[in-house]
Amino acid sequence: MTNETSRADSRIRHDDDPADGLFPESVAARYDHPGGENELAVITPAVDVLQDLAGDGPVLEFAVGTGRIGAPLAARGVQMSGIELSRAMASRITGKPGGDDVDVTIGDMTTTRVPGRFSLVYLVFNTISNVTTQDAQVDVFRNAAAHLRPGGLFLIEVGLPDIRRLPPGQDIVPFAVTPGESGSGYVGFDQYDVVTQRFTSNHVTVSADGRGRFRRIPFRYAWPAEFDLMARIAGLTPAHRWADWDRSEFTAESTKHVSVWQK
Ligand SMILES: C[S@@+](CC[C@H](N)C(=O)[O-])C[C@H]1O[C@@H](n2cnc3c(N)ncnc32)[C@H](O)[C@@H]1O
C-alpha cells in the first residue's frame, strides 16, 4: 500500500500498475459493467441511507473506487470527497454524473488525511475486509473518527464470514459453480483460516478456448462485536446496526451488516 497523497487524475492507463494493488487497470476496466452491485436497485437504497445520515454536512468515502456510490451522492448535491488507493479505479469517476464533483485524493485510508471535517464517513462493499490486519482495521476506524465533526457518523457495510457452513476439518466454502458452454465456466470459493481470521476469495474462470484465470483476493474478517470494539478504541459509540440498506433488523440469520457509530 502507498501513503502517497495526491489529487486523482483522470487519465486512464492501459497497463496494470503494482501501486494500484488488487484493483489495477485490468480490474478497473471491468468494474462498472452492468449487473450485480452496479444495478440501480442496489445503488439507490444505499445512496438514500447515506444522504439521509449525512444531513446537510459534507461526506467522505473511504475507498471510493470508481464512484459507484460517491458519484450519485454528489449528483444529488451532497458535498463529496473520497480517498482511493488505485489510480486506475479513481480515474473512472470523472465523467460520470456527479463524478466531476467528487474531490478524490489518492492514498491509503488507514493513514491519509484530507482537509475538512465531515458529518459522515463511510466504507462500503466489504472494503474494511480488504485491510488484512487487526491493527490496520483499527487504523481505518481511527482515521475515520479523525475526519468527523462531533456528532458525525462512521458507517461500514460488510458481509459476515460464512464460517457457520464449515464442518470441522474443512476450510473451504464454495459460493458459485457456473458451467458455461464448450467447457467454459466459473468456480468461486472462499478459503478460511479461523486462527488468523484471514480468508481468500478464489475465482477460477475458464474460457471456451481452454484458457484459465485464477484470481485470489486476501481479506480479514471480523464479527460485528470486534468492529464495535475498534469503534470504541477510535472514540465512537454504536448508533445503528441493520441487516441491509432497508434498515431491517440485524439477526442471527443476517448475511451482512450496515453498522453506524457516532463521534
Ligand atoms: C470493492 S471496491 C469498492 C469501491 C467502491 N467503494 C464501491 O462501492 O464500488 C474496493 C476499493 O477499495 C480500494 N482500497 C482497498 N484498500 C484500500 C486502502 N487501504 N485505502 C484506500 N483504498 C483502498 C480498492 O482500490 C478498490 O477501489
PDB file of C-alpha atoms and ligand atoms in Angstrom:
ATOM      1  CA  MET A   1       0.000   0.000   0.000  1.00  0.00           C
ATOM      2  CA  THR A   2       1.091   3.553  -0.556  1.00  0.00           C
ATOM      3  CA  ASN A   3       0.827   6.538   1.724  1.00  0.00           C
ATOM      4  CA  GLU A   4       1.198   8.886  -1.190  1.00  0.00           C
ATOM      5  CA  THR A   5      -1.367  11.645  -1.159  1.00  0.00           C
ATOM      6  CA  SER A   6      -2.208  13.481  -4.319  1.00  0.00           C
ATOM      7  CA  ARG A   7      -5.161  14.515  -6.395  1.00  0.00           C
ATOM      8  CA  ALA A   8      -6.521  11.800  -8.633  1.00  0.00           C
ATOM      9  CA  ASP A   9      -6.018  12.424 -12.299  1.00  0.00           C
ATOM     10  CA  SER A  10      -8.437  11.373 -14.984  1.00  0.00           C
ATOM     11  CA  ARG A  11      -6.039   9.613 -17.336  1.00  0.00           C
ATOM     12  CA  ILE A  12      -6.950   6.003 -17.988  1.00  0.00           C
ATOM     13  CA  ARG A  13      -3.837   3.848 -18.227  1.00  0.00           C
ATOM     14  CA  HIS A  14      -3.634   0.635 -20.180  1.00  0.00           C
ATOM     15  CA  ASP A  15      -1.156  -1.398 -18.131  1.00  0.00           C
ATOM     16  CA  ASP A  16      -1.519  -2.764 -14.610  1.00  0.00           C
ATOM     17  CA  ASP A  17       0.424  -0.655 -12.108  1.00  0.00           C
ATOM     18  CA  PRO A  18       1.502  -2.550  -8.929  1.00  0.00           C
ATOM     19  CA  ALA A  19       0.783   0.643  -6.915  1.00  0.00           C
ATOM     20  CA  ASP A  20      -2.921   0.084  -7.699  1.00  0.00           C
ATOM     21  CA  GLY A  21      -2.897  -3.031  -5.510  1.00  0.00           C
ATOM     22  CA  LEU A  22      -5.686  -5.517  -6.140  1.00  0.00           C
ATOM     23  CA  PHE A  23      -7.615  -3.064  -8.315  1.00  0.00           C
ATOM     24  CA  PRO A  24      -5.278  -2.349 -11.256  1.00  0.00           C
ATOM     25  CA  GLU A  25      -6.316  -1.309 -14.750  1.00  0.00           C
ATOM     26  CA  SER A  26      -7.423  -4.804 -15.824  1.00  0.00           C
ATOM     27  CA  VAL A  27      -9.871  -4.941 -12.886  1.00  0.00           C
ATOM     28  CA  ALA A  28     -10.943  -1.294 -13.071  1.00  0.00           C
ATOM     29  CA  ALA A  29     -11.821  -1.732 -16.751  1.00  0.00           C
ATOM     30  CA  ARG A  30     -14.466  -4.329 -15.857  1.00  0.00           C
ATOM     31  CA  TYR A  31     -15.617  -2.860 -12.541  1.00  0.00           C
ATOM     32  CA  ASP A  32     -18.515  -0.765 -13.827  1.00  0.00           C
ATOM     33  CA  HIS A  33     -20.001  -3.445 -16.082  1.00  0.00           C
ATOM     34  CA  PRO A  34     -23.780  -3.715 -15.682  1.00  0.00           C
ATOM     35  CA  GLY A  35     -25.226  -6.167 -13.201  1.00  0.00           C
ATOM     36  CA  GLY A  36     -24.710  -7.118  -9.546  1.00  0.00           C
ATOM     37  CA  GLU A  37     -23.626  -4.256  -7.317  1.00  0.00           C
ATOM     38  CA  ASN A  38     -23.872  -1.822 -10.236  1.00  0.00           C
ATOM     39  CA  GLU A  39     -27.650  -2.218 -10.555  1.00  0.00           C
ATOM     40  CA  LEU A  40     -29.686   0.850  -9.621  1.00  0.00           C
ATOM     41  CA  ALA A  41     -31.755  -1.426  -7.368  1.00  0.00           C
ATOM     42  CA  VAL A  42     -28.610  -1.957  -5.282  1.00  0.00           C
ATOM     43  CA  ILE A  43     -27.152   1.557  -5.504  1.00  0.00           C
ATOM     44  CA  THR A  44     -30.270   3.640  -4.824  1.00  0.00           C
ATOM     45  CA  PRO A  45     -31.136   2.249  -1.339  1.00  0.00           C
ATOM     46  CA  ALA A  46     -27.520   2.772  -0.231  1.00  0.00           C
ATOM     47  CA  VAL A  47     -27.418   6.322  -1.586  1.00  0.00           C
ATOM     48  CA  ASP A  48     -30.778   7.075   0.107  1.00  0.00           C
ATOM     49  CA  VAL A  49     -29.493   5.988   3.535  1.00  0.00           C
ATOM     50  CA  LEU A  50     -26.135   7.759   3.154  1.00  0.00           C
ATOM     51  CA  GLN A  51     -27.767  11.022   2.052  1.00  0.00           C
ATOM     52  CA  ASP A  52     -30.188  10.843   4.977  1.00  0.00           C
ATOM     53  CA  LEU A  53     -27.411  10.193   7.533  1.00  0.00           C
ATOM     54  CA  ALA A  54     -25.261  12.998   6.105  1.00  0.00           C
ATOM     55  CA  GLY A  55     -27.914  15.672   6.564  1.00  0.00           C
ATOM     56  CA  ASP A  56     -26.532  18.928   5.209  1.00  0.00           C
ATOM     57  CA  GLY A  57     -22.911  18.115   6.005  1.00  0.00           C
ATOM     58  CA  PRO A  58     -20.014  17.101   3.766  1.00  0.00           C
ATOM     59  CA  VAL A  59     -19.319  13.395   3.240  1.00  0.00           C
ATOM     60  CA  LEU A  60     -16.098  11.394   2.837  1.00  0.00           C
ATOM     61  CA  GLU A  61     -15.993   7.939   1.238  1.00  0.00           C
ATOM     62  CA  PHE A  62     -13.052   5.735   2.125  1.00  0.00           C
ATOM     63  CA  ALA A  63     -12.045   3.565  -0.883  1.00  0.00           C
ATOM     64  CA  VAL A  64     -14.308   5.483  -3.249  1.00  0.00           C
ATOM     65  CA  GLY A  65     -13.318   3.237  -6.171  1.00  0.00           C
ATOM     66  CA  THR A  66     -14.915   4.257  -9.470  1.00  0.00           C
ATOM     67  CA  GLY A  67     -17.515   6.396  -7.710  1.00  0.00           C
ATOM     68  CA  ARG A  68     -20.246   3.735  -7.869  1.00  0.00           C
ATOM     69  CA  ILE A  69     -21.835   5.264  -4.726  1.00  0.00           C
ATOM     70  CA  GLY A  70     -19.952   8.565  -4.351  1.00  0.00           C
ATOM     71  CA  ALA A  71     -20.827   9.943  -7.796  1.00  0.00           C
ATOM     72  CA  PRO A  72     -24.625   9.502  -7.432  1.00  0.00           C
ATOM     73  CA  LEU A  73     -24.430  11.122  -3.983  1.00  0.00           C
ATOM     74  CA  ALA A  74     -22.593  14.107  -5.479  1.00  0.00           C
ATOM     75  CA  ALA A  75     -25.195  14.220  -8.275  1.00  0.00           C
ATOM     76  CA  ARG A  76     -27.831  14.730  -5.554  1.00  0.00           C
ATOM     77  CA  GLY A  77     -25.953  17.794  -4.316  1.00  0.00           C
ATOM     78  CA  VAL A  78     -24.024  16.162  -1.446  1.00  0.00           C
ATOM     79  CA  GLN A  79     -20.557  17.688  -0.983  1.00  0.00           C
ATOM     80  CA  MET A  80     -18.392  14.596  -1.625  1.00  0.00           C
ATOM     81  CA  SER A  81     -14.745  13.756  -1.018  1.00  0.00           C
ATOM     82  CA  GLY A  82     -13.095  10.374  -1.476  1.00  0.00           C
ATOM     83  CA  ILE A  83      -9.860   8.560  -0.666  1.00  0.00           C
ATOM     84  CA  GLU A  84      -8.792   5.767  -3.024  1.00  0.00           C
ATOM     85  CA  LEU A  85      -5.639   3.666  -3.330  1.00  0.00           C
ATOM     86  CA  SER A  86      -5.955   2.752  -7.011  1.00  0.00           C
ATOM     87  CA  ARG A  87      -5.461   5.430  -9.645  1.00  0.00           C
ATOM     88  CA  ALA A  88      -6.932   3.022 -12.203  1.00  0.00           C
ATOM     89  CA  MET A  89     -10.185   2.880 -10.223  1.00  0.00           C
ATOM     90  CA  ALA A  90     -10.257   6.600  -9.369  1.00  0.00           C
ATOM     91  CA  SER A  91      -9.651   7.633 -12.980  1.00  0.00           C
ATOM     92  CA  ARG A  92     -13.114   6.306 -13.825  1.00  0.00           C
ATOM     93  CA  ILE A  93     -15.001   8.687 -11.532  1.00  0.00           C
ATOM     94  CA  THR A  94     -14.529  11.623 -13.858  1.00  0.00           C
ATOM     95  CA  GLY A  95     -17.233  11.956 -16.476  1.00  0.00           C
ATOM     96  CA  LYS A  96     -19.919  10.048 -14.562  1.00  0.00           C
ATOM     97  CA  PRO A  97     -22.991  12.037 -13.495  1.00  0.00           C
ATOM     98  CA  GLY A  98     -21.803  13.763 -10.307  1.00  0.00           C
ATOM     99  CA  GLY A  99     -18.294  12.343 -10.744  1.00  0.00           C
ATOM    100  CA  ASP A 100     -16.584  15.640 -11.528  1.00  0.00           C
ATOM    101  CA  ASP A 101     -17.862  16.987  -8.198  1.00  0.00           C
ATOM    102  CA  VAL A 102     -16.172  14.249  -6.128  1.00  0.00           C
ATOM    103  CA  ASP A 103     -12.913  15.554  -4.664  1.00  0.00           C
ATOM    104  CA  VAL A 104     -10.673  12.468  -4.859  1.00  0.00           C
ATOM    105  CA  THR A 105      -7.346  12.006  -3.087  1.00  0.00           C
ATOM    106  CA  ILE A 106      -5.106   9.077  -3.975  1.00  0.00           C
ATOM    107  CA  GLY A 107      -3.954   7.462  -0.738  1.00  0.00           C
ATOM    108  CA  ASP A 108      -4.372   4.747   1.865  1.00  0.00           C
ATOM    109  CA  MET A 109      -7.465   5.066   4.040  1.00  0.00           C
ATOM    110  CA  THR A 110      -5.555   3.799   7.083  1.00  0.00           C
ATOM    111  CA  THR A 111      -3.382   6.938   7.135  1.00  0.00           C
ATOM    112  CA  THR A 112      -4.373   9.519   4.520  1.00  0.00           C
ATOM    113  CA  ARG A 113      -5.910  12.768   5.814  1.00  0.00           C
ATOM    114  CA  VAL A 114      -7.914  15.128   3.652  1.00  0.00           C
ATOM    115  CA  PRO A 115      -8.962  18.675   4.526  1.00  0.00           C
ATOM    116  CA  GLY A 116     -12.280  19.261   6.262  1.00  0.00           C
ATOM    117  CA  ARG A 117     -14.484  17.778   8.987  1.00  0.00           C
ATOM    118  CA  PHE A 118     -17.284  15.566   7.787  1.00  0.00           C
ATOM    119  CA  SER A 119     -20.765  14.746   9.043  1.00  0.00           C
ATOM    120  CA  LEU A 120     -20.444  11.242   7.546  1.00  0.00           C
ATOM    121  CA  VAL A 121     -17.515   8.988   6.639  1.00  0.00           C
ATOM    122  CA  TYR A 122     -18.440   5.664   5.045  1.00  0.00           C
ATOM    123  CA  LEU A 123     -16.767   2.495   3.754  1.00  0.00           C
ATOM    124  CA  VAL A 124     -18.978   0.089   1.798  1.00  0.00           C
ATOM    125  CA  PHE A 125     -18.938  -3.122  -0.249  1.00  0.00           C
ATOM    126  CA  ASN A 126     -16.892  -5.207   2.255  1.00  0.00           C
ATOM    127  CA  THR A 127     -13.854  -2.992   1.842  1.00  0.00           C
ATOM    128  CA  ILE A 128     -12.941  -2.955   5.565  1.00  0.00           C
ATOM    129  CA  SER A 129     -12.085  -6.635   4.914  1.00  0.00           C
ATOM    130  CA  ASN A 130      -9.558  -5.660   2.236  1.00  0.00           C
ATOM    131  CA  VAL A 131      -7.466  -4.388   5.140  1.00  0.00           C
ATOM    132  CA  THR A 132      -5.911  -7.637   6.296  1.00  0.00           C
ATOM    133  CA  THR A 133      -4.627  -6.993   9.836  1.00  0.00           C
ATOM    134  CA  GLN A 134      -6.491  -6.061  13.013  1.00  0.00           C
ATOM    135  CA  ASP A 135      -4.116  -3.140  13.665  1.00  0.00           C
ATOM    136  CA  ALA A 136      -4.720  -1.678  10.218  1.00  0.00           C
ATOM    137  CA  GLN A 137      -8.509  -2.107  10.567  1.00  0.00           C
ATOM    138  CA  VAL A 138      -8.302  -0.168  13.858  1.00  0.00           C
ATOM    139  CA  ASP A 139      -6.324   2.491  11.958  1.00  0.00           C
ATOM    140  CA  VAL A 140      -9.233   2.778   9.493  1.00  0.00           C
ATOM    141  CA  PHE A 141     -11.623   3.443  12.394  1.00  0.00           C
ATOM    142  CA  ARG A 142      -9.218   5.946  13.952  1.00  0.00           C
ATOM    143  CA  ASN A 143      -8.738   7.736  10.647  1.00  0.00           C
ATOM    144  CA  ALA A 144     -12.498   7.874  10.079  1.00  0.00           C
ATOM    145  CA  ALA A 145     -13.007   9.341  13.564  1.00  0.00           C
ATOM    146  CA  ALA A 146     -10.285  11.934  12.936  1.00  0.00           C
ATOM    147  CA  HIS A 147     -12.242  13.184   9.901  1.00  0.00           C
ATOM    148  CA  LEU A 148     -15.580  13.505  11.750  1.00  0.00           C
ATOM    149  CA  ARG A 149     -17.195  16.531  13.324  1.00  0.00           C
ATOM    150  CA  PRO A 150     -18.507  15.993  16.849  1.00  0.00           C
ATOM    151  CA  GLY A 151     -21.762  14.085  16.373  1.00  0.00           C
ATOM    152  CA  GLY A 152     -20.594  12.846  12.957  1.00  0.00           C
ATOM    153  CA  LEU A 153     -21.181   9.257  11.818  1.00  0.00           C
ATOM    154  CA  PHE A 154     -18.961   6.442  10.515  1.00  0.00           C
ATOM    155  CA  LEU A 155     -20.729   3.704   8.510  1.00  0.00           C
ATOM    156  CA  ILE A 156     -19.454   0.394   7.193  1.00  0.00           C
ATOM    157  CA  GLU A 157     -21.213  -2.207   5.027  1.00  0.00           C
ATOM    158  CA  VAL A 158     -19.653  -5.654   5.260  1.00  0.00           C
ATOM    159  CA  GLY A 159     -20.611  -9.298   4.816  1.00  0.00           C
ATOM    160  CA  LEU A 160     -20.452 -11.764   7.686  1.00  0.00           C
ATOM    161  CA  PRO A 161     -17.954 -14.623   7.394  1.00  0.00           C
ATOM    162  CA  ASP A 162     -19.673 -17.757   6.157  1.00  0.00           C
ATOM    163  CA  ILE A 163     -17.832 -19.992   8.628  1.00  0.00           C
ATOM    164  CA  ARG A 164     -21.010 -21.417  10.146  1.00  0.00           C
ATOM    165  CA  ARG A 165     -21.106 -23.519   6.951  1.00  0.00           C
ATOM    166  CA  LEU A 166     -17.704 -25.077   7.727  1.00  0.00           C
ATOM    167  CA  PRO A 167     -17.813 -28.602   9.171  1.00  0.00           C
ATOM    168  CA  PRO A 168     -14.853 -29.469  11.430  1.00  0.00           C
ATOM    169  CA  GLY A 169     -11.696 -30.078   9.393  1.00  0.00           C
ATOM    170  CA  GLN A 170     -12.881 -28.181   6.329  1.00  0.00           C
ATOM    171  CA  ASP A 171     -11.755 -24.677   5.374  1.00  0.00           C
ATOM    172  CA  ILE A 172     -13.449 -24.068   2.003  1.00  0.00           C
ATOM    173  CA  VAL A 173     -16.918 -22.671   1.340  1.00  0.00           C
ATOM    174  CA  PRO A 174     -17.942 -22.676  -2.339  1.00  0.00           C
ATOM    175  CA  PHE A 175     -20.191 -19.810  -3.422  1.00  0.00           C
ATOM    176  CA  ALA A 176     -20.515 -20.337  -7.187  1.00  0.00           C
ATOM    177  CA  VAL A 177     -20.236 -23.197  -9.663  1.00  0.00           C
ATOM    178  CA  THR A 178     -21.372 -21.895 -13.042  1.00  0.00           C
ATOM    179  CA  PRO A 179     -20.698 -24.142 -16.048  1.00  0.00           C
ATOM    180  CA  GLY A 180     -20.752 -22.373 -19.438  1.00  0.00           C
ATOM    181  CA  GLU A 181     -20.669 -23.687 -22.977  1.00  0.00           C
ATOM    182  CA  SER A 182     -17.850 -25.734 -24.557  1.00  0.00           C
ATOM    183  CA  GLY A 183     -16.035 -26.411 -21.287  1.00  0.00           C
ATOM    184  CA  SER A 184     -16.049 -22.815 -20.144  1.00  0.00           C
ATOM    185  CA  GLY A 185     -17.203 -21.860 -16.670  1.00  0.00           C
ATOM    186  CA  TYR A 186     -16.642 -20.150 -13.366  1.00  0.00           C
ATOM    187  CA  VAL A 187     -15.997 -21.556  -9.886  1.00  0.00           C
ATOM    188  CA  GLY A 188     -15.801 -19.360  -6.791  1.00  0.00           C
ATOM    189  CA  PHE A 189     -14.887 -20.375  -3.252  1.00  0.00           C
ATOM    190  CA  ASP A 190     -13.704 -18.781  -0.029  1.00  0.00           C
ATOM    191  CA  GLN A 191     -10.917 -20.366   1.999  1.00  0.00           C
ATOM    192  CA  TYR A 192     -10.883 -19.501   5.714  1.00  0.00           C
ATOM    193  CA  ASP A 193      -8.183 -19.528   8.375  1.00  0.00           C
ATOM    194  CA  VAL A 194     -10.162 -19.302  11.603  1.00  0.00           C
ATOM    195  CA  VAL A 195      -6.965 -18.832  13.638  1.00  0.00           C
ATOM    196  CA  THR A 196      -5.816 -15.613  11.927  1.00  0.00           C
ATOM    197  CA  GLN A 197      -9.301 -14.525  10.738  1.00  0.00           C
ATOM    198  CA  ARG A 198      -7.808 -14.216   7.257  1.00  0.00           C
ATOM    199  CA  PHE A 199      -9.537 -15.642   4.232  1.00  0.00           C
ATOM    200  CA  THR A 200      -9.119 -15.613   0.492  1.00  0.00           C
ATOM    201  CA  SER A 201     -11.804 -15.326  -2.138  1.00  0.00           C
ATOM    202  CA  ASN A 202     -10.874 -17.542  -5.048  1.00  0.00           C
ATOM    203  CA  HIS A 203     -12.198 -17.020  -8.571  1.00  0.00           C
ATOM    204  CA  VAL A 204     -11.407 -19.591 -11.270  1.00  0.00           C
ATOM    205  CA  THR A 205     -12.576 -18.647 -14.757  1.00  0.00           C
ATOM    206  CA  VAL A 206     -12.092 -20.932 -17.776  1.00  0.00           C
ATOM    207  CA  SER A 207     -12.924 -19.729 -21.279  1.00  0.00           C
ATOM    208  CA  ALA A 208     -14.115 -21.877 -24.177  1.00  0.00           C
ATOM    209  CA  ASP A 209     -10.617 -21.978 -25.720  1.00  0.00           C
ATOM    210  CA  GLY A 210      -9.385 -23.702 -22.542  1.00  0.00           C
ATOM    211  CA  ARG A 211      -7.519 -20.698 -21.165  1.00  0.00           C
ATOM    212  CA  GLY A 212      -7.958 -20.177 -17.447  1.00  0.00           C
ATOM    213  CA  ARG A 213      -7.535 -17.458 -14.840  1.00  0.00           C
ATOM    214  CA  PHE A 214      -7.206 -17.976 -11.085  1.00  0.00           C
ATOM    215  CA  ARG A 215      -7.601 -14.812  -9.011  1.00  0.00           C
ATOM    216  CA  ARG A 216      -7.055 -14.892  -5.217  1.00  0.00           C
ATOM    217  CA  ILE A 217      -8.094 -11.910  -3.113  1.00  0.00           C
ATOM    218  CA  PRO A 218      -6.954 -11.744   0.530  1.00  0.00           C
ATOM    219  CA  PHE A 219      -9.307 -10.466   3.250  1.00  0.00           C
ATOM    220  CA  ARG A 220      -9.622 -10.318   7.037  1.00  0.00           C
ATOM    221  CA  TYR A 221     -12.998 -10.959   8.640  1.00  0.00           C
ATOM    222  CA  ALA A 222     -14.253  -9.702  11.981  1.00  0.00           C
ATOM    223  CA  TRP A 223     -17.561 -10.171  13.794  1.00  0.00           C
ATOM    224  CA  PRO A 224     -19.675  -7.080  14.465  1.00  0.00           C
ATOM    225  CA  ALA A 225     -18.600  -7.151  18.137  1.00  0.00           C
ATOM    226  CA  GLU A 226     -14.958  -6.733  17.121  1.00  0.00           C
ATOM    227  CA  PHE A 227     -15.853  -3.777  14.903  1.00  0.00           C
ATOM    228  CA  ASP A 228     -17.719  -2.277  17.889  1.00  0.00           C
ATOM    229  CA  LEU A 229     -14.513  -2.544  19.900  1.00  0.00           C
ATOM    230  CA  MET A 230     -12.496  -0.924  17.091  1.00  0.00           C
ATOM    231  CA  ALA A 231     -15.048   1.896  17.079  1.00  0.00           C
ATOM    232  CA  ARG A 232     -14.735   2.290  20.840  1.00  0.00           C
ATOM    233  CA  ILE A 233     -10.922   2.459  20.554  1.00  0.00           C
ATOM    234  CA  ALA A 234     -11.430   5.237  17.997  1.00  0.00           C
ATOM    235  CA  GLY A 235     -13.748   7.173  20.307  1.00  0.00           C
ATOM    236  CA  LEU A 236     -17.005   6.229  18.569  1.00  0.00           C
ATOM    237  CA  THR A 237     -20.214   4.820  20.069  1.00  0.00           C
ATOM    238  CA  PRO A 238     -22.777   2.497  18.427  1.00  0.00           C
ATOM    239  CA  ALA A 239     -25.662   4.258  16.653  1.00  0.00           C
ATOM    240  CA  HIS A 240     -27.256   1.679  14.299  1.00  0.00           C
ATOM    241  CA  ARG A 241     -26.815  -1.888  13.115  1.00  0.00           C
ATOM    242  CA  TRP A 242     -29.015  -3.000  10.237  1.00  0.00           C
ATOM    243  CA  ALA A 243     -29.104  -6.213   8.191  1.00  0.00           C
ATOM    244  CA  ASP A 244     -29.142  -4.203   4.955  1.00  0.00           C
ATOM    245  CA  TRP A 245     -29.761  -0.770   3.426  1.00  0.00           C
ATOM    246  CA  ASP A 246     -33.505  -1.221   4.020  1.00  0.00           C
ATOM    247  CA  ARG A 247     -32.701  -0.737   7.752  1.00  0.00           C
ATOM    248  CA  SER A 248     -34.103  -4.181   8.529  1.00  0.00           C
ATOM    249  CA  GLU A 249     -33.273  -5.770  11.860  1.00  0.00           C
ATOM    250  CA  PHE A 250     -29.880  -7.467  12.197  1.00  0.00           C
ATOM    251  CA  THR A 251     -30.492 -11.088  13.294  1.00  0.00           C
ATOM    252  CA  ALA A 252     -28.688 -14.422  13.661  1.00  0.00           C
ATOM    253  CA  GLU A 253     -29.668 -15.174  10.027  1.00  0.00           C
ATOM    254  CA  SER A 254     -28.230 -11.936   8.605  1.00  0.00           C
ATOM    255  CA  THR A 255     -25.529 -12.392   5.965  1.00  0.00           C
ATOM    256  CA  LYS A 256     -24.179  -8.833   6.144  1.00  0.00           C
ATOM    257  CA  HIS A 257     -24.493  -5.704   8.268  1.00  0.00           C
ATOM    258  CA  VAL A 258     -24.652  -1.989   7.796  1.00  0.00           C
ATOM    259  CA  SER A 259     -23.254  -0.547  11.031  1.00  0.00           C
ATOM    260  CA  VAL A 260     -23.043   3.074  12.122  1.00  0.00           C
ATOM    261  CA  TRP A 261     -21.091   4.655  15.005  1.00  0.00           C
ATOM    262  CA  GLN A 262     -21.164   8.229  16.248  1.00  0.00           C
ATOM    263  CA  LYS A 263     -18.363  10.555  17.394  1.00  0.00           C
TER     264      LYS A 263
HETATM  265  C1  LIG B   1     -14.732  -3.431  -3.754  1.00  0.00           C
HETATM  266  S1  LIG B   1     -14.036  -1.897  -4.263  1.00  0.00           S
HETATM  267  C2  LIG B   1     -15.222  -0.745  -3.630  1.00  0.00           C
HETATM  268  C3  LIG B   1     -15.205   0.571  -4.357  1.00  0.00           C
HETATM  269  C4  LIG B   1     -16.386   1.484  -4.032  1.00  0.00           C
HETATM  270  N1  LIG B   1     -16.393   1.865  -2.635  1.00  0.00           N
HETATM  271  C5  LIG B   1     -17.695   0.798  -4.377  1.00  0.00           C
HETATM  272  O1  LIG B   1     -18.543   0.655  -3.500  1.00  0.00           O
HETATM  273  O2  LIG B   1     -17.878   0.417  -5.530  1.00  0.00           O
HETATM  274  C6  LIG B   1     -12.703  -1.739  -3.131  1.00  0.00           C
HETATM  275  C7  LIG B   1     -11.877  -0.482  -3.349  1.00  0.00           C
HETATM  276  O3  LIG B   1     -11.091  -0.262  -2.188  1.00  0.00           O
HETATM  277  C8  LIG B   1      -9.851   0.265  -2.582  1.00  0.00           C
HETATM  278  N2  LIG B   1      -8.934   0.064  -1.453  1.00  0.00           N
HETATM  279  C9  LIG B   1      -8.536  -1.127  -0.925  1.00  0.00           C
HETATM  280  N3  LIG B   1      -7.734  -0.917   0.125  1.00  0.00           N
HETATM  281  C10 LIG B   1      -7.628   0.440   0.269  1.00  0.00           C
HETATM  282  C11 LIG B   1      -6.934   1.285   1.177  1.00  0.00           C
HETATM  283  N4  LIG B   1      -6.183   0.765   2.156  1.00  0.00           N
HETATM  284  N5  LIG B   1      -7.061   2.609   1.046  1.00  0.00           N
HETATM  285  C12 LIG B   1      -7.809   3.142   0.050  1.00  0.00           C
HETATM  286  N6  LIG B   1      -8.493   2.394  -0.850  1.00  0.00           N
HETATM  287  C13 LIG B   1      -8.405   1.059  -0.735  1.00  0.00           C
HETATM  288  C14 LIG B   1      -9.534  -0.523  -3.833  1.00  0.00           C
HETATM  289  O4  LIG B   1      -8.537   0.071  -4.608  1.00  0.00           O
HETATM  290  C15 LIG B   1     -10.908  -0.544  -4.500  1.00  0.00           C
HETATM  291  O5  LIG B   1     -11.082   0.567  -5.344  1.00  0.00           O
END
